[in-house]
């Protein structure tokens, strides 16, 4: 049976390199991916990774792998496929996930395709992984993350470990992306603790 698509959203929290690496990992694994980028997701992609639109993102992921695996949806189109619970998907990853988007999902507002797709994934009891990046957290942030967790979501913060003694930014990024891929059951060759133990 064909692999179900994974919905991936990029929103406006700091951490665009995580999103690029995640898309590369999914494409390398041949995972069909339905991509939604919010306006501020593009803003952060431009600021942090020099990617101002879909075309350079496709180039960064690799045009061939992109064309074989990635389908892009407009965040303003709340009637697109990821907005429907009757369309089967493997679940959804929001990476990075802004506190604004977390709040909207926690409140069930569904005012964009990202928000609606996440709402659908939760109601259909599929896997939702959100990758927040904020510091410090307010009461409101923590309560919203708790609500998502209680609704079945997985809050997987962009908090790389240092026990493998990373010397390059890419190693920190891979640490987080490897954990995301593990949670959505996508095979990868990013380093694991067992490979990294420096002792
Ligand atoms: C340069 C920049 C950095 C930002 N960093 C963060 C961040 O790390 N975490 C966060 O929750 N919001 C951050 N924001 C704010 C969000 O982008 C903003 O709340 C936006 O409305 C989120 O919309 P979206 O979730 O639809 O992308 C940042 C905004 C800018 C312009």
Tab-separated table of C-alpha atoms and ligand atoms in Angstrom:
chain	number	residue	atom	x	y	z
A	1	UNK	CA	0.000	0.000	0.000
A	2	UNK	CA	1.254	3.526	-0.799
A	3	UNK	CA	2.689	5.462	2.123
A	4	UNK	CA	0.231	7.968	3.627
A	5	UNK	CA	1.240	11.628	3.371
A	6	UNK	CA	2.639	13.429	6.383
A	7	UNK	CA	1.417	17.011	6.766
A	8	UNK	CA	4.306	19.366	7.569
A	9	UNK	CA	3.799	22.993	8.542
A	10	UNK	CA	6.412	25.705	8.945
A	11	UNK	CA	5.310	28.631	11.104
A	12	UNK	CA	6.933	31.806	12.344
A	13	UNK	CA	9.043	30.665	15.285
A	14	UNK	CA	12.801	30.864	15.136
A	15	UNK	CA	14.290	27.601	13.837
A	16	UNK	CA	13.958	27.615	10.044
A	17	UNK	CA	17.053	25.351	9.696
A	18	UNK	CA	15.143	22.625	11.535
A	19	UNK	CA	12.371	22.838	8.947
A	20	UNK	CA	14.778	22.628	6.009
A	21	UNK	CA	16.575	19.634	7.500
A	22	UNK	CA	13.274	17.935	8.320
A	23	UNK	CA	12.098	18.286	4.722
A	24	UNK	CA	15.435	16.902	3.516
A	25	UNK	CA	15.114	13.922	5.866
A	26	UNK	CA	11.545	13.185	4.769
A	27	UNK	CA	12.430	13.484	1.087
A	28	UNK	CA	15.483	11.236	1.547
A	29	UNK	CA	13.199	8.617	3.117
A	30	UNK	CA	10.703	8.917	0.239
A	31	UNK	CA	7.998	10.105	2.644
A	32	UNK	CA	5.119	11.823	0.797
A	33	UNK	CA	4.812	15.261	2.375
A	34	UNK	CA	2.041	17.836	2.264
A	35	UNK	CA	3.654	21.166	3.050
A	36	UNK	CA	1.995	24.310	4.411
A	37	UNK	CA	4.025	27.440	5.181
A	38	UNK	CA	2.439	30.333	7.077
A	39	UNK	CA	3.259	33.941	6.112
A	40	UNK	CA	5.543	34.265	9.109
A	41	UNK	CA	6.972	30.831	8.337
A	42	UNK	CA	8.227	32.343	5.069
A	43	UNK	CA	9.440	35.415	6.931
A	44	UNK	CA	11.565	33.272	9.255
A	45	UNK	CA	12.779	31.065	6.372
A	46	UNK	CA	13.966	34.260	4.654
A	47	UNK	CA	15.575	35.755	7.746
A	48	UNK	CA	17.286	32.632	9.036
A	49	UNK	CA	17.957	30.535	5.942
A	50	UNK	CA	17.857	32.991	3.031
A	51	UNK	CA	14.789	31.224	1.581
A	52	UNK	CA	12.173	33.732	0.426
A	53	UNK	CA	9.737	31.447	-1.417
A	54	UNK	CA	8.939	27.850	-2.350
A	55	UNK	CA	11.407	27.675	-5.268
A	56	UNK	CA	14.593	28.168	-3.207
A	57	UNK	CA	13.164	25.831	-0.548
A	58	UNK	CA	12.756	23.197	-3.280
A	59	UNK	CA	16.351	23.805	-4.379
A	60	UNK	CA	17.618	23.420	-0.806
A	61	UNK	CA	15.760	20.142	-0.335
A	62	UNK	CA	16.790	18.888	-3.783
A	63	UNK	CA	14.543	19.363	-6.813
A	64	UNK	CA	14.299	15.688	-7.736
A	65	UNK	CA	13.415	14.456	-4.236
A	66	UNK	CA	11.061	17.416	-3.784
A	67	UNK	CA	9.168	16.745	-7.014
A	68	UNK	CA	8.788	13.079	-6.101
A	69	UNK	CA	7.540	13.649	-2.550
A	70	UNK	CA	6.354	17.159	-1.750
A	71	UNK	CA	3.002	18.778	-2.450
A	72	UNK	CA	2.495	22.385	-1.361
A	73	UNK	CA	-0.779	23.828	-0.013
A	74	UNK	CA	-1.733	27.466	0.529
A	75	UNK	CA	-2.174	28.325	4.221
A	76	UNK	CA	-5.182	30.502	3.310
A	77	UNK	CA	-7.042	27.593	1.695
A	78	UNK	CA	-9.025	26.052	4.537
A	79	UNK	CA	-10.761	23.779	2.053
A	80	UNK	CA	-7.602	22.002	0.884
A	81	UNK	CA	-7.079	18.261	1.426
A	82	UNK	CA	-5.383	18.511	4.863
A	83	UNK	CA	-8.501	20.319	6.153
A	84	UNK	CA	-10.636	17.193	5.821
A	85	UNK	CA	-10.790	14.422	8.386
A	86	UNK	CA	-11.949	11.944	5.753
A	87	UNK	CA	-8.644	12.298	3.897
A	88	UNK	CA	-6.207	9.838	5.490
A	89	UNK	CA	-2.789	11.119	6.537
A	90	UNK	CA	0.020	9.853	8.702
A	91	UNK	CA	-0.333	12.859	11.001
A	92	UNK	CA	1.271	16.268	11.167
A	93	UNK	CA	4.486	17.952	12.259
A	94	UNK	CA	4.636	21.702	12.858
A	95	UNK	CA	8.302	22.697	12.826
A	96	UNK	CA	9.048	25.245	14.042
A	97	UNK	CA	5.770	26.002	15.787
A	98	UNK	CA	5.091	29.527	17.016
A	99	UNK	CA	3.359	30.179	20.307
A	100	UNK	CA	0.647	31.893	18.281
A	101	UNK	CA	-0.078	28.724	16.329
A	102	UNK	CA	0.045	26.606	19.495
A	103	UNK	CA	-2.484	28.958	21.107
A	104	UNK	CA	-4.763	28.761	18.074
A	105	UNK	CA	-4.655	24.963	18.006
A	106	UNK	CA	-5.246	24.788	21.762
A	107	UNK	CA	-8.311	27.001	21.277
A	108	UNK	CA	-9.501	25.105	18.196
A	109	UNK	CA	-9.871	28.257	16.119
A	110	UNK	CA	-8.972	26.718	12.718
A	111	UNK	CA	-8.534	30.123	11.048
A	112	UNK	CA	-5.805	28.972	8.648
A	113	UNK	CA	-5.015	25.694	6.909
A	114	UNK	CA	-2.210	25.027	9.423
A	115	UNK	CA	-4.615	25.459	12.330
A	116	UNK	CA	-7.405	23.474	10.680
A	117	UNK	CA	-5.099	20.615	9.648
A	118	UNK	CA	-3.811	20.348	13.231
A	119	UNK	CA	-7.375	20.409	14.560
A	120	UNK	CA	-8.265	17.574	12.171
A	121	UNK	CA	-5.248	15.490	13.160
A	122	UNK	CA	-6.224	15.772	16.831
A	123	UNK	CA	-9.907	14.995	16.278
A	124	UNK	CA	-9.031	11.982	14.126
A	125	UNK	CA	-6.643	10.810	16.871
A	126	UNK	CA	-3.641	10.915	14.560
A	127	UNK	CA	-0.161	12.006	15.541
A	128	UNK	CA	0.516	15.727	15.990
A	129	UNK	CA	4.091	16.781	16.774
A	130	UNK	CA	4.705	20.465	17.501
A	131	UNK	CA	8.233	21.855	17.767
A	132	UNK	CA	8.041	25.118	19.736
A	133	UNK	CA	10.847	27.618	20.187
A	134	UNK	CA	10.374	30.340	22.724
A	135	UNK	CA	12.174	31.420	25.864
A	136	UNK	CA	11.162	31.999	28.564
A	137	UNK	CA	7.665	30.507	28.574
A	138	UNK	CA	4.728	32.406	30.052
A	139	UNK	CA	1.904	30.814	32.005
A	140	UNK	CA	-0.180	31.046	28.850
A	141	UNK	CA	2.415	29.238	26.710
A	142	UNK	CA	2.721	26.439	29.265
A	143	UNK	CA	-1.027	26.059	29.637
A	144	UNK	CA	-1.503	25.897	25.871
A	145	UNK	CA	1.213	23.260	25.533
A	146	UNK	CA	-0.397	21.260	28.328
A	147	UNK	CA	-3.759	21.478	26.548
A	148	UNK	CA	-2.192	20.159	23.345
A	149	UNK	CA	-0.502	17.345	25.225
A	150	UNK	CA	-3.757	16.389	26.947
A	151	UNK	CA	-5.506	16.394	23.567
A	152	UNK	CA	-2.981	13.812	22.326
A	153	UNK	CA	-0.352	16.092	20.782
A	154	UNK	CA	3.378	15.721	21.322
A	155	UNK	CA	5.282	18.847	22.339
A	156	UNK	CA	8.837	18.265	21.152
A	157	UNK	CA	10.781	21.459	21.905
A	158	UNK	CA	13.705	22.528	19.761
A	159	UNK	CA	16.065	21.734	22.654
A	160	UNK	CA	19.142	19.899	21.391
A	161	UNK	CA	21.301	18.058	23.894
A	162	UNK	CA	25.015	18.670	24.231
A	163	UNK	CA	26.128	15.296	25.537
A	164	UNK	CA	27.452	14.326	22.123
A	165	UNK	CA	29.752	17.373	22.223
A	166	UNK	CA	28.543	19.042	19.046
A	167	UNK	CA	30.965	21.366	17.281
A	168	UNK	CA	28.764	22.385	14.346
A	169	UNK	CA	25.286	23.922	14.166
A	170	UNK	CA	24.246	21.090	11.843
A	171	UNK	CA	24.816	18.591	14.662
A	172	UNK	CA	22.429	20.528	16.918
A	173	UNK	CA	19.833	20.698	14.155
A	174	UNK	CA	20.186	16.982	13.384
A	175	UNK	CA	19.688	16.133	17.047
A	176	UNK	CA	16.219	17.697	17.046
A	177	UNK	CA	15.246	16.519	13.558
A	178	UNK	CA	16.229	12.932	14.394
A	179	UNK	CA	13.853	13.012	17.358
A	180	UNK	CA	11.032	14.338	15.168
A	181	UNK	CA	11.557	11.629	12.527
A	182	UNK	CA	11.575	8.967	15.257
A	183	UNK	CA	8.221	10.215	16.519
A	184	UNK	CA	6.563	10.053	13.115
A	185	UNK	CA	8.103	6.672	12.319
A	186	UNK	CA	10.274	7.802	9.408
A	187	UNK	CA	13.574	5.995	8.989
A	188	UNK	CA	16.694	8.145	9.057
A	189	UNK	CA	20.427	7.943	9.424
A	190	UNK	CA	20.887	10.905	11.700
A	191	UNK	CA	23.051	10.139	14.706
A	192	UNK	CA	21.502	8.618	17.824
A	193	UNK	CA	22.776	8.629	21.370
A	194	UNK	CA	24.116	5.100	20.913
A	195	UNK	CA	26.300	6.340	18.004
A	196	UNK	CA	27.299	9.542	19.736
A	197	UNK	CA	28.409	8.544	23.238
A	198	UNK	CA	31.877	10.145	23.403
A	199	UNK	CA	32.947	8.146	26.500
B	1	LIG	C1	12.303	37.442	13.519
B	1	LIG	C2	11.152	36.857	14.264
B	1	LIG	C3	11.377	35.860	15.192
B	1	LIG	C4	10.320	35.271	15.886
B	1	LIG	N1	10.580	34.249	16.752
B	1	LIG	C5	9.568	33.628	17.374
B	1	LIG	C6	9.834	32.497	18.208
B	1	LIG	O1	10.962	32.043	18.363
B	1	LIG	N2	8.787	31.882	18.793
B	1	LIG	C7	7.492	32.316	18.605
B	1	LIG	O2	6.582	31.688	19.169
B	1	LIG	N3	7.212	33.397	17.830
B	1	LIG	C8	8.215	34.057	17.210
B	1	LIG	N4	7.950	35.142	16.396
B	1	LIG	C9	6.576	35.669	16.331
B	1	LIG	C10	5.686	34.935	15.327
B	1	LIG	O3	6.286	34.928	14.048
B	1	LIG	C11	4.333	35.647	15.258
B	1	LIG	O4	3.655	35.455	16.498
B	1	LIG	C12	3.465	35.194	14.131
B	1	LIG	O5	2.213	35.861	14.195
B	1	LIG	C13	3.225	33.701	14.143
B	1	LIG	O6	2.337	33.387	13.092
B	1	LIG	P1	2.242	31.917	12.493
B	1	LIG	O7	2.196	30.980	13.637
B	1	LIG	O8	0.979	31.924	11.696
B	1	LIG	O9	3.436	31.729	11.620
B	1	LIG	C14	9.001	35.733	15.675
B	1	LIG	C15	8.758	36.734	14.727
B	1	LIG	C16	9.817	37.280	14.017
B	1	LIG	C17	9.528	38.338	12.981
